Amino acid sequence: MNHIVPDASLLSTYIGPPLETTFRAFFENKDQVEQAILHFRAFYKEFGIYQVSVYDDIETLLRTLVQEGFDLYVTTSKHEPMAIQMLTNLGIADYFTGVFDSTSVRYYKADVIQSCLQSMSTSAQNPIIIGDTKFDIIGGKQVNITTIGVTWDFGSQEELQLSKADYIVKQPLDIYTLLQNMSTLT
């Protein structure tokens, strides 16, 4: 699209928000934004979804949580078909009850989370969002649910603290320990 690519440090600040938000920072009009989204999704579908891996202990964590009776959902700014394909490629799709993506009518993280919450069983108690960026934490705060920030992906401890995450963990299995401790407090 004949646009200069910013350096990696600037680009990393755009991991997490909806594509519409990200590309509005780089393009002047709606048509350019829409074209950029189409290019990005085409590239991501062909290459990006295969350039990821599961962090150590994530599958153990997911399996343990499901065995303990937790219903797990994904709320993402990725396009749902790509998110599902990625989870399938990684061999972890079966751990999740549902995947909720950003759309033209729900592209803020809080909207995506709210859509997920509305679809959950009315018996769901104490929903929690676990995320690695300020967008996850802010979205969780906006819908009044507990937030757990994780430091092993794109977000930093400082960003998660500034976003006022209720809890911050450094390793995947720390999530299980935290959830066990939280259940003894309620």
XYZ file of N, CA and C in Angstrom:
558
model
N 0.825 -1.194 0.000
C 0.000 0.000 0.000
C 0.864 1.250 0.000
N 2.149 1.066 -0.311
C 3.076 2.185 -0.413
C 3.117 3.026 0.849
N 3.321 2.363 1.962
C 3.366 3.044 3.244
C 4.625 2.604 3.977
N 5.308 3.534 4.607
C 6.525 3.210 5.350
C 6.152 2.404 6.591
N 6.867 1.311 6.812
C 6.602 0.460 7.973
C 7.324 1.044 9.183
N 6.599 1.340 10.255
C 7.229 1.879 11.469
C 8.150 0.848 12.116
N 9.000 1.319 13.022
C 9.908 0.386 13.695
C 9.138 -0.531 14.643
N 9.792 -1.620 15.027
C 9.145 -2.679 15.816
C 8.610 -2.172 17.150
N 9.307 -1.230 17.782
C 8.844 -0.757 19.090
C 7.502 -0.030 18.977
N 7.307 0.718 17.902
C 6.020 1.384 17.691
C 4.951 0.361 17.308
N 5.298 -0.553 16.423
C 4.323 -1.560 15.997
C 3.826 -2.402 17.166
N 4.701 -2.697 18.112
C 4.297 -3.552 19.239
C 3.210 -2.904 20.093
N 3.087 -1.584 20.039
C 2.036 -0.917 20.814
C 0.655 -1.124 20.193
N 0.628 -1.650 18.976
C -0.644 -1.880 18.287
C -1.080 -3.342 18.330
N -0.429 -4.153 19.142
C -0.850 -5.539 19.309
C -1.940 -5.560 20.370
N -3.094 -6.033 19.980
C -4.198 -6.112 20.932
C -5.442 -5.355 20.521
N -5.321 -4.120 20.039
C -6.553 -3.404 19.695
C -7.141 -3.930 18.385
N -8.395 -3.581 18.111
C -9.004 -3.974 16.841
C -8.212 -3.409 15.661
N -8.250 -4.120 14.548
C -7.525 -3.666 13.362
C -7.977 -2.281 12.922
N -9.260 -1.992 13.059
C -9.770 -0.679 12.670
C -9.050 0.425 13.440
N -8.857 0.206 14.725
C -8.170 1.189 15.567
C -6.714 1.324 15.148
N -6.058 0.198 14.956
C -4.644 0.208 14.576
C -4.430 0.923 13.253
N -5.175 0.533 12.238
C -4.930 1.093 10.915
C -5.389 2.541 10.785
N -6.322 2.983 11.621
C -6.696 4.403 11.611
C -5.520 5.288 12.018
N -4.596 4.737 12.773
C -3.422 5.509 13.182
C -2.445 5.713 12.021
N -2.579 4.896 10.965
C -1.620 4.944 9.864
C -2.206 5.434 8.541
N -3.518 5.377 8.406
C -4.142 5.743 7.136
C -5.175 6.839 7.347
N -5.323 7.674 6.319
C -6.125 8.882 6.454
C -7.618 8.690 6.237
N -8.003 7.724 5.417
C -9.436 7.605 5.153
C -9.926 6.172 5.337
N -11.241 6.057 5.406
C -11.885 4.773 5.706
C -11.563 3.710 4.655
N -11.514 4.101 3.380
C -11.213 3.131 2.320
C -9.820 2.536 2.490
N -8.847 3.383 2.856
C -7.491 2.885 3.086
C -7.454 1.932 4.278
N -8.195 2.273 5.319
C -8.259 1.411 6.506
C -8.847 0.060 6.125
N -9.944 0.071 5.389
C -10.583 -1.183 4.976
C -9.670 -2.008 4.078
N -8.947 -1.335 3.177
C -8.014 -2.040 2.298
C -6.872 -2.650 3.118
N -6.366 -1.908 4.083
C -5.292 -2.419 4.943
C -5.757 -3.648 5.725
N -6.996 -3.607 6.220
C -7.538 -4.755 6.959
C -7.622 -5.976 6.050
N -8.096 -5.786 4.824
C -8.180 -6.907 3.879
C -6.803 -7.490 3.588
N -5.808 -6.619 3.381
C -4.432 -7.090 3.138
C -3.907 -7.854 4.350
N -4.115 -7.281 5.522
C -3.628 -7.918 6.745
C -4.258 -9.297 6.922
N -5.579 -9.374 6.771
C -6.265 -10.662 6.979
C -5.836 -11.698 5.950
N -5.606 -11.275 4.716
C -5.140 -12.216 3.688
C -3.757 -12.749 4.052
N -2.858 -11.849 4.465
C -1.518 -12.275 4.877
C -1.592 -13.186 6.095
N -2.385 -12.779 7.069
C -2.483 -13.531 8.319
C -3.057 -14.917 8.075
N -4.052 -15.001 7.190
C -4.672 -16.294 6.886
C -3.674 -17.238 6.224
N -2.821 -16.696 5.357
C -1.870 -17.535 4.633
C -0.618 -17.846 5.444
N -0.152 -16.886 6.242
C 1.125 -17.068 6.935
C 1.036 -16.921 8.452
N 0.384 -15.864 8.911
C 0.419 -15.488 10.324
C -0.081 -16.540 11.279
N -1.167 -17.227 10.906
C -1.727 -18.208 11.837
C -0.803 -19.402 12.045
N 0.200 -19.533 11.186
C 1.154 -20.645 11.323
C 2.448 -20.213 12.009
N 2.557 -18.943 12.345
C 3.779 -18.413 12.950
C 3.635 -18.228 14.454
N 2.806 -19.030 15.066
C 2.587 -18.952 16.507
C 2.843 -20.319 17.126
N 3.074 -20.307 18.405
C 3.236 -21.570 19.128
C 2.607 -21.409 20.507
N 2.357 -22.531 21.139
C 1.769 -22.536 22.474
C 2.902 -22.370 23.483
N 2.735 -21.461 24.418
C 3.738 -21.268 25.465
C 3.811 -22.507 26.353
N 4.977 -22.722 26.932
C 5.156 -23.843 27.852
C 4.085 -23.806 28.933
N 3.558 -24.950 29.247
C 2.575 -25.168 30.323
C 1.168 -24.668 30.008
N 0.941 -24.051 28.866
C -0.412 -23.580 28.547
C -1.371 -24.754 28.370
N -0.955 -25.765 27.624
C -1.875 -26.887 27.422
C -2.170 -27.591 28.742
N -1.174 -27.721 29.599
C -1.398 -28.304 30.929
C -2.401 -27.466 31.709
N -2.237 -26.156 31.672
C -3.163 -25.256 32.359
C -4.582 -25.413 31.817
N -4.734 -25.377 30.499
C -6.059 -25.490 29.897
C -6.721 -26.814 30.269
N -5.976 -27.893 30.143
C -6.516 -29.217 30.474
C -6.958 -29.271 31.934
N -6.120 -28.746 32.826
C -6.434 -28.749 34.255
C -7.681 -27.926 34.546
N -7.776 -26.747 33.956
C -8.941 -25.892 34.197
C -10.231 -26.555 33.711
N -10.184 -27.166 32.544
C -11.374 -27.847 32.027
C -11.740 -29.025 32.926
N -10.734 -29.790 33.368
C -10.996 -30.918 34.273
C -11.596 -30.449 35.600
N -11.239 -29.247 36.013
C -11.767 -28.683 37.264
C -13.150 -28.048 37.077
N -13.660 -28.072 35.847
C -15.011 -27.582 35.606
C -15.122 -26.158 35.093
N -14.007 -25.541 34.753
C -14.054 -24.183 34.208
C -14.500 -24.225 32.750
N -15.360 -23.298 32.359
C -15.694 -23.088 30.952
C -14.773 -21.990 30.445
N -14.062 -22.273 29.375
C -13.077 -21.338 28.842
C -13.559 -20.774 27.507
N -13.384 -19.471 27.349
C -13.766 -18.779 26.127
C -12.587 -17.941 25.658
N -12.560 -17.654 24.370
C -11.579 -16.741 23.799
C -12.323 -15.480 23.388
N -11.822 -14.326 23.817
C -12.308 -13.041 23.317
C -11.116 -12.386 22.632
N -11.250 -12.103 21.354
C -10.093 -11.682 20.576
C -10.444 -10.586 19.581
N -9.442 -9.815 19.217
C -9.631 -8.841 18.146
C -9.352 -9.485 16.790
N -8.918 -10.740 16.795
C -8.723 -11.464 15.542
C -10.089 -11.802 14.935
N -10.101 -12.018 13.643
C -11.287 -12.474 12.931
C -11.577 -13.906 13.396
N -12.831 -14.206 13.756
C -13.165 -15.503 14.368
C -12.680 -16.716 13.575
N -12.896 -16.783 12.257
C -12.411 -17.973 11.540
C -10.897 -18.172 11.680
N -10.144 -17.073 11.675
C -8.691 -17.197 11.843
C -8.342 -17.630 13.253
N -9.046 -17.104 14.236
C -8.779 -17.489 15.627
C -9.055 -18.973 15.829
N -10.167 -19.450 15.293
C -10.502 -20.869 15.425
C -9.472 -21.725 14.703
N -9.070 -21.308 13.507
C -8.057 -22.063 12.761
C -6.745 -22.113 13.530
N -6.367 -20.994 14.126
C -5.128 -20.944 14.899
C -5.206 -21.890 16.099
N -6.299 -21.841 16.834
C -6.470 -22.731 17.987
C -6.438 -24.192 17.554
N -7.054 -24.477 16.415
C -7.059 -25.842 15.882
C -5.651 -26.273 15.504
N -4.933 -25.411 14.783
C -3.556 -25.730 14.388
C -2.673 -25.992 15.600
N -2.924 -25.265 16.676
C -2.127 -25.420 17.894
C -2.563 -26.625 18.728
N -3.682 -27.242 18.355
C -4.163 -28.417 19.066
C -4.853 -28.113 20.381
N -5.357 -26.886 20.542
C -5.984 -26.516 21.815
C -7.434 -26.051 21.663
N -7.985 -26.134 20.476
C -9.349 -25.634 20.235
C -10.384 -26.324 21.114
N -10.202 -27.603 21.368
C -11.212 -28.356 22.123
C -11.328 -27.937 23.580
N -10.388 -27.186 24.081
C -10.468 -26.724 25.471
C -11.449 -25.558 25.634
N -11.823 -24.932 24.526
C -12.630 -23.717 24.597
C -14.083 -23.979 24.233
N -14.973 -23.397 25.016
C -16.409 -23.513 24.793
C -16.858 -22.614 23.652
N -16.188 -21.477 23.471
C -16.569 -20.546 22.419
C -15.471 -19.550 22.115
N -15.572 -18.949 20.934
C -14.632 -17.917 20.489
C -15.449 -16.700 20.072
N -15.090 -15.546 20.590
C -15.780 -14.296 20.283
C -14.770 -13.314 19.712
N -15.108 -12.778 18.539
C -14.185 -11.880 17.847
C -14.737 -10.468 17.792
N -13.879 -9.585 17.323
C -14.340 -8.219 17.117
C -14.981 -8.162 15.736
N -16.046 -7.392 15.645
C -16.767 -7.217 14.381
C -16.980 -5.721 14.171
N -17.655 -5.382 13.102
C -17.898 -3.959 12.840
C -18.828 -3.341 13.880
N -19.583 -4.155 14.605
C -20.470 -3.614 15.634
C -19.958 -3.853 17.052
N -18.945 -4.656 17.203
C -18.355 -4.880 18.531
C -16.839 -5.001 18.389
N -16.184 -3.872 18.191
C -14.751 -3.987 17.999
C -13.928 -3.531 19.182
N -14.525 -2.914 20.175
C -13.786 -2.634 21.405
C -13.770 -3.899 22.252
N -12.704 -4.095 22.991
C -12.565 -5.319 23.783
C -13.740 -5.511 24.737
N -14.196 -4.443 25.357
C -15.329 -4.558 26.281
C -16.565 -5.095 25.568
N -16.775 -4.686 24.321
C -17.926 -5.177 23.554
C -17.805 -6.672 23.278
N -16.596 -7.108 22.951
C -16.363 -8.530 22.672
C -16.573 -9.345 23.947
N -16.038 -8.859 25.056
C -16.211 -9.552 26.341
C -17.689 -9.598 26.712
N -18.392 -8.478 26.545
C -19.818 -8.431 26.884
C -20.613 -9.434 26.055
N -20.279 -9.564 24.790
C -20.948 -10.539 23.932
C -20.723 -11.954 24.456
N -19.519 -12.232 24.879
C -19.199 -13.533 25.468
C -20.002 -13.753 26.745
N -20.011 -12.760 27.613
C -20.730 -12.885 28.883
C -22.217 -13.145 28.655
N -22.793 -12.485 27.661
C -24.217 -12.662 27.374
C -24.530 -14.070 26.884
N -23.553 -14.715 26.251
C -23.798 -16.059 25.727
C -23.558 -17.149 26.767
N -22.885 -16.796 27.846
C -22.556 -17.779 28.871
C -23.800 -18.191 29.641
N -23.714 -19.338 30.229
C -24.788 -19.839 31.078
C -25.043 -18.850 32.207
N -26.300 -18.705 32.572
C -26.627 -17.805 33.680
C -26.056 -18.316 34.994
N -25.643 -19.584 35.007
C -25.054 -20.130 36.230
C -23.560 -19.825 36.336
N -22.997 -19.211 35.306
C -21.567 -18.887 35.354
C -21.309 -17.921 36.501
N -20.378 -18.302 37.343
C -20.063 -17.472 38.502
C -18.697 -16.827 38.323
N -18.603 -15.597 38.728
C -17.328 -14.891 38.777
C -16.514 -14.997 37.489
N -17.027 -14.484 36.372
C -16.224 -14.526 35.148
C -14.945 -13.718 35.321
N -13.912 -14.166 34.657
C -12.582 -13.558 34.749
C -12.029 -13.438 33.340
N -11.338 -12.339 33.057
C -10.585 -12.266 31.813
C -9.113 -12.393 32.155
N -8.431 -13.197 31.376
C -6.987 -13.365 31.495
C -6.402 -12.830 30.200
N -5.534 -11.833 30.296
C -5.003 -11.230 29.085
C -3.602 -10.698 29.258
N -2.988 -10.402 28.120
C -1.593 -9.973 28.130
C -1.394 -8.515 27.753
N -2.464 -7.788 27.449
C -2.301 -6.378 27.089
C -3.262 -5.495 27.877
N -2.986 -4.219 27.831
C -3.858 -3.263 28.515
C -5.277 -3.314 27.960
N -5.426 -3.662 26.698
C -6.754 -3.720 26.091
C -7.612 -4.795 26.750
N -6.997 -5.926 27.095
C -7.721 -6.993 27.798
C -8.158 -6.521 29.181
N -7.239 -5.892 29.884
C -7.514 -5.457 31.259
C -8.554 -4.339 31.271
N -8.377 -3.355 30.424
C -9.332 -2.242 30.357
C -10.714 -2.760 29.963
N -10.774 -3.665 28.992
C -12.055 -4.245 28.587
C -12.730 -4.970 29.731
N -11.955 -5.745 30.487
C -12.508 -6.443 31.645
C -13.022 -5.480 32.697
N -12.269 -4.425 32.942
C -12.690 -3.412 33.919
C -13.996 -2.744 33.482
N -14.115 -2.474 32.184
C -15.310 -1.791 31.679
C -16.576 -2.630 31.829
N -16.431 -3.957 31.878
C -17.617 -4.811 32.072
C -17.671 -5.373 33.490
N -16.827 -4.827 34.358
C -16.854 -5.148 35.792
C -16.592 -6.613 36.123
N -15.565 -7.186 35.493
C -15.162 -8.538 35.864
C -13.720 -8.522 36.359
N -13.347 -9.558 37.054
C -11.985 -9.687 37.566
C -11.017 -9.818 36.399
N -9.849 -9.183 36.534
C -8.847 -9.199 35.469
C -7.541 -9.794 35.981
N -6.974 -10.668 35.164
C -5.663 -11.246 35.460
C -4.759 -10.935 34.278
N -3.688 -10.210 34.539
C -2.714 -9.902 33.506
C -1.594 -10.921 33.520
N -1.107 -11.271 32.334
C 0.009 -12.210 32.222
C 1.178 -11.519 31.535
N 2.378 -11.829 32.005
C 3.561 -11.110 31.520
C 4.377 -11.871 30.484
N 3.950 -13.063 30.073
C 4.799 -13.843 29.176
C 4.501 -13.622 27.703
N 3.638 -12.713 27.354
C 3.345 -12.486 25.941
C 3.650 -11.032 25.599
N 2.737 -10.324 24.986
C 3.026 -8.985 24.482
C 2.995 -7.889 25.535
N 2.202 -8.048 26.556
C 2.097 -7.009 27.572
C 3.271 -7.028 28.532
N 3.474 -5.920 29.187
C 4.542 -5.832 30.188
C 3.918 -5.676 31.572
N 4.696 -5.985 32.574
C 4.233 -5.827 33.957
C 3.795 -4.378 34.185
N 4.589 -3.437 33.702
C 4.267 -2.019 33.892
C 2.930 -1.657 33.234
N 2.730 -2.110 31.989
C 1.480 -1.818 31.287
C 0.285 -2.416 32.025
N 0.450 -3.629 32.521
C -0.641 -4.298 33.238
C -0.939 -3.598 34.560
N 0.103 -3.124 35.235
C -0.097 -2.389 36.489
C -0.791 -1.056 36.224
N -0.343 -0.347 35.191
C -0.965 0.936 34.850
C -2.431 0.762 34.455
N -2.751 -0.387 33.891
C -4.136 -0.680 33.506
C -4.966 -1.171 34.684
N -4.304 -1.332 35.828
C -4.959 -1.741 37.080
C -5.523 -3.160 37.047
N -4.706 -4.086 36.491
C -5.092 -5.500 36.549
C -5.282 -5.886 38.007
N -6.316 -6.674 38.284
C -6.555 -7.115 39.659
C -5.428 -8.019 40.147
N -4.915 -8.834 39.241
C -3.817 -9.750 39.559
C -2.884 -9.784 38.361
N -1.617 -10.060 38.611
C -0.637 -10.227 37.540
C 0.150 -11.494 37.846
N 0.278 -12.350 36.833
C 1.038 -13.589 37.002
C 2.151 -13.654 35.966
N 3.195 -14.390 36.327
C 4.381 -14.461 35.474
C 4.509 -15.772 34.706
N 3.800 -16.810 35.146
C 3.889 -18.118 34.491
C 2.490 -18.714 34.370
N 2.249 -19.498 33.312
C 0.909 -20.053 33.110
C 0.343 -20.810 34.308
N 1.121 -21.660 34.934
C 0.572 -22.452 36.034
C 0.276 -21.609 37.271
N 0.816 -20.385 37.316
C 0.462 -19.459 38.402
C -1.022 -19.089 38.340
N -1.606 -19.170 37.151
C -3.036 -18.871 37.012
C -3.851 -19.879 37.811
N -3.509 -21.151 37.696
C -4.251 -22.182 38.426
C -4.117 -21.972 39.930
N -2.912 -21.700 40.377
C -2.691 -21.450 41.807
C -3.515 -20.252 42.272
N -3.504 -19.183 41.487
C -4.277 -17.990 41.824
C -5.771 -18.308 41.893
N -6.281 -19.030 40.916
C -7.704 -19.371 40.911
C -8.073 -20.240 42.107
N -7.192 -21.149 42.495
C -7.439 -21.957 43.698
C -7.516 -21.058 44.928
N -6.575 -20.122 45.035
C -6.567 -19.195 46.172
C -7.802 -18.300 46.165
N -8.226 -17.853 44.991
C -9.413 -17.006 44.887
C -10.659 -17.771 45.321
N -10.738 -19.054 44.995
C -11.937 -19.828 45.351
C -12.027 -20.059 46.854
N -10.898 -20.051 47.547
C -10.944 -20.210 49.004
C -11.327 -18.905 49.687
N -11.208 -17.793 48.954
C -11.550 -16.489 49.521
C -13.037 -16.182 49.393
N -13.733 -16.883 48.488
C -15.154 -16.570 48.270
C -16.066 -17.554 48.954
